[in-house]
GROMACS .gro file of C-alpha atoms in nm:
model
  134
    1MET     CA    1   0.000   0.000   0.000
    2ASN     CA    2   0.116   0.351  -0.075
    3PRO     CA    3   0.288   0.490   0.238
    4ALA     CA    4   0.117   0.826   0.177
    5ILE     CA    5  -0.215   0.658   0.257
    6ARG     CA    6  -0.207   0.657   0.635
    7SER     CA    7  -0.416   0.735   0.940
    8ILE     CA    8  -0.428   1.090   1.074
    9ASP     CA    9  -0.492   1.092   1.448
   10GLY     CA   10  -0.833   1.231   1.529
   11VAL     CA   11  -0.925   1.275   1.161
   12CYS     CA   12  -0.922   0.944   0.976
   13ASP     CA   13  -0.824   0.583   1.045
   14VAL     CA   14  -0.689   0.381   0.753
   15ALA     CA   15  -0.687   0.003   0.779
   16LEU     CA   16  -0.593  -0.256   0.520
   17VAL     CA   17  -0.765  -0.592   0.553
   18ARG     CA   18  -0.551  -0.836   0.356
   19GLY     CA   19  -0.657  -1.177   0.232
   20ALA     CA   20  -0.440  -1.474   0.326
   21ALA     CA   21  -0.300  -1.499  -0.029
   22ALA     CA   22  -0.291  -1.126  -0.112
   23VAL     CA   23   0.026  -0.984  -0.258
   24PRO     CA   24   0.164  -0.733  -0.003
   25ASP     CA   25   0.190  -0.435  -0.242
   26ALA     CA   26  -0.123  -0.505  -0.448
   27ARG     CA   27  -0.392  -0.242  -0.471
   28PRO     CA   28  -0.702  -0.308  -0.261
   29ALA     CA   29  -0.989  -0.465  -0.453
   30VAL     CA   30  -1.235  -0.241  -0.271
   31VAL     CA   31  -1.231   0.075  -0.061
   32LEU     CA   32  -1.493   0.106   0.210
   33GLU     CA   33  -1.541   0.465   0.325
   34VAL     CA   34  -1.710   0.532   0.658
   35PRO     CA   35  -1.768   0.910   0.658
   36HIS     CA   36  -1.969   0.889   0.980
   37GLY     CA   37  -1.726   0.664   1.164
   38ALA     CA   38  -1.688   0.877   1.476
   39THR     CA   39  -1.927   0.684   1.696
   40ARG     CA   40  -1.776   0.714   2.043
   41GLY     CA   41  -1.815   0.986   2.302
   42GLU     CA   42  -1.436   1.023   2.300
   43ASP     CA   43  -1.452   1.117   1.931
   44PHE     CA   44  -1.697   1.398   2.008
   45ARG     CA   45  -1.511   1.526   2.314
   46ALA     CA   46  -1.172   1.524   2.139
   47LEU     CA   47  -1.289   1.733   1.844
   48ARG     CA   48  -1.505   1.960   2.061
   49ALA     CA   49  -1.197   2.043   2.269
   50ARG     CA   50  -1.017   2.160   1.954
   51LEU     CA   51  -1.295   2.387   1.827
   52ARG     CA   52  -1.385   2.741   1.924
   53GLY     CA   53  -1.745   2.852   1.933
   54ASP     CA   54  -2.052   2.847   2.151
   55VAL     CA   55  -2.143   2.482   2.114
   56PRO     CA   56  -2.464   2.394   2.301
   57ASN     CA   57  -2.382   2.217   2.630
   58ASP     CA   58  -2.618   1.926   2.557
   59LEU     CA   59  -2.495   1.872   2.200
   60ILE     CA   60  -2.330   1.542   2.295
   61GLU     CA   61  -2.680   1.404   2.354
   62PHE     CA   62  -2.771   1.491   1.994
   63PHE     CA   63  -2.441   1.335   1.882
   64PHE     CA   64  -2.551   0.998   2.019
   65VAL     CA   65  -2.884   1.002   1.833
   66ASN     CA   66  -2.726   1.146   1.516
   67THR     CA   67  -2.447   0.888   1.499
   68ASP     CA   68  -2.425   0.588   1.267
   69ILE     CA   69  -2.358   0.335   1.542
   70GLY     CA   70  -2.225   0.014   1.389
   71ALA     CA   71  -2.110   0.167   1.059
   72PRO     CA   72  -1.736   0.107   1.121
   73GLU     CA   73  -1.800  -0.247   1.243
   74LEU     CA   74  -2.011  -0.319   0.935
   75ALA     CA   75  -1.736  -0.192   0.705
   76PHE     CA   76  -1.482  -0.422   0.871
   77ALA     CA   77  -1.722  -0.718   0.857
   78ILE     CA   78  -1.771  -0.660   0.484
   79ALA     CA   79  -1.394  -0.633   0.431
   80GLU     CA   80  -1.331  -0.952   0.626
   81ARG     CA   81  -1.597  -1.146   0.431
   82LEU     CA   82  -1.457  -1.018   0.102
   83VAL     CA   83  -1.103  -1.135   0.175
   84ALA     CA   84  -1.230  -1.466   0.317
   85ALA     CA   85  -1.417  -1.529  -0.009
   86ALA     CA   86  -1.130  -1.402  -0.226
   87PRO     CA   87  -0.804  -1.462  -0.032
   88SER     CA   88  -0.590  -1.297  -0.301
   89CYS     CA   89  -0.771  -0.965  -0.246
   90SER     CA   90  -0.746  -0.694   0.012
   91ALA     CA   91  -0.983  -0.420   0.122
   92LEU     CA   92  -0.908  -0.071   0.246
   93VAL     CA   93  -1.130   0.074   0.521
   94LEU     CA   94  -1.128   0.452   0.566
   95ARG     CA   95  -1.301   0.564   0.886
   96SER     CA   96  -1.360   0.931   0.960
   97ARG     CA   97  -1.303   1.027   1.324
   98LEU     CA   98  -1.478   1.364   1.284
   99PRO     CA   99  -1.821   1.353   1.451
  100ARG     CA  100  -2.078   1.463   1.195
  101THR     CA  101  -2.257   1.661   1.466
  102LEU     CA  102  -1.957   1.899   1.454
  103VAL     CA  103  -1.822   1.849   1.099
  104ASP     CA  104  -2.014   1.649   0.840
  105CYS     CA  105  -1.770   1.507   0.587
  106ASN     CA  106  -2.056   1.447   0.339
  107ARG     CA  107  -2.139   1.816   0.308
  108SER     CA  108  -1.973   2.118   0.155
  109LEU     CA  109  -1.745   2.284   0.409
  110ASP     CA  110  -1.729   2.611   0.218
  111ARG     CA  111  -1.810   2.884   0.473
  112ALA     CA  112  -2.030   3.061   0.214
  113SER     CA  113  -2.254   2.754   0.190
  114VAL     CA  114  -2.317   2.719   0.564
  115PRO     CA  115  -2.682   2.800   0.637
  116SER     CA  116  -2.787   2.954   0.966
  117GLY     CA  117  -2.972   2.631   1.044
  118SER     CA  118  -3.174   2.359   0.879
  119GLY     CA  119  -3.547   2.310   0.875
  120ALA     CA  120  -3.751   1.993   0.903
  121GLY     CA  121  -3.662   1.757   0.620
  122GLU     CA  122  -3.354   1.956   0.515
  123LEU     CA  123  -2.995   1.836   0.526
  124THR     CA  124  -2.787   1.953   0.817
  125PRO     CA  125  -2.496   2.180   0.718
  126GLY     CA  126  -2.139   2.055   0.686
  127LEU     CA  127  -2.042   2.300   0.958
  128PRO     CA  128  -2.309   2.398   1.210
  129PRO     CA  129  -2.360   2.773   1.261
  130TRP     CA  130  -2.200   2.768   1.608
  131ILE     CA  131  -1.860   2.665   1.462
  132ARG     CA  132  -1.694   2.997   1.374
  133ASP     CA  133  -1.329   2.912   1.305
  134VAL     CA  134  -1.241   2.706   0.998
   0.00000   0.00000   0.00000
């Protein structure tokens, strides 16, 4: 695997799941991206500590209902089944460690596109309005 593809602490975990017969430097057969992979309270607290802004005190409660619990585990289960079925293959799992309650990796992070809020049925912004420094 390319050495430039590596984990960045607190941002993204990179894991290669290699089949028993996979060539060490072969490209992965599949890449599984988990953009909402920050599922633990520690993920929320670590990023919150690095941000400036008036974040609501009870936001961590919303984090737990707005989190894709099980998404990282599902990605690894898929990767493991793939390489078990095709031992010459490998799979790359990319897991975001940025809680989407604070930064949503599936949204535009352009400050000009950040709405003041979102209404019922609308997508939440990539950066909530209480995050001021980007």
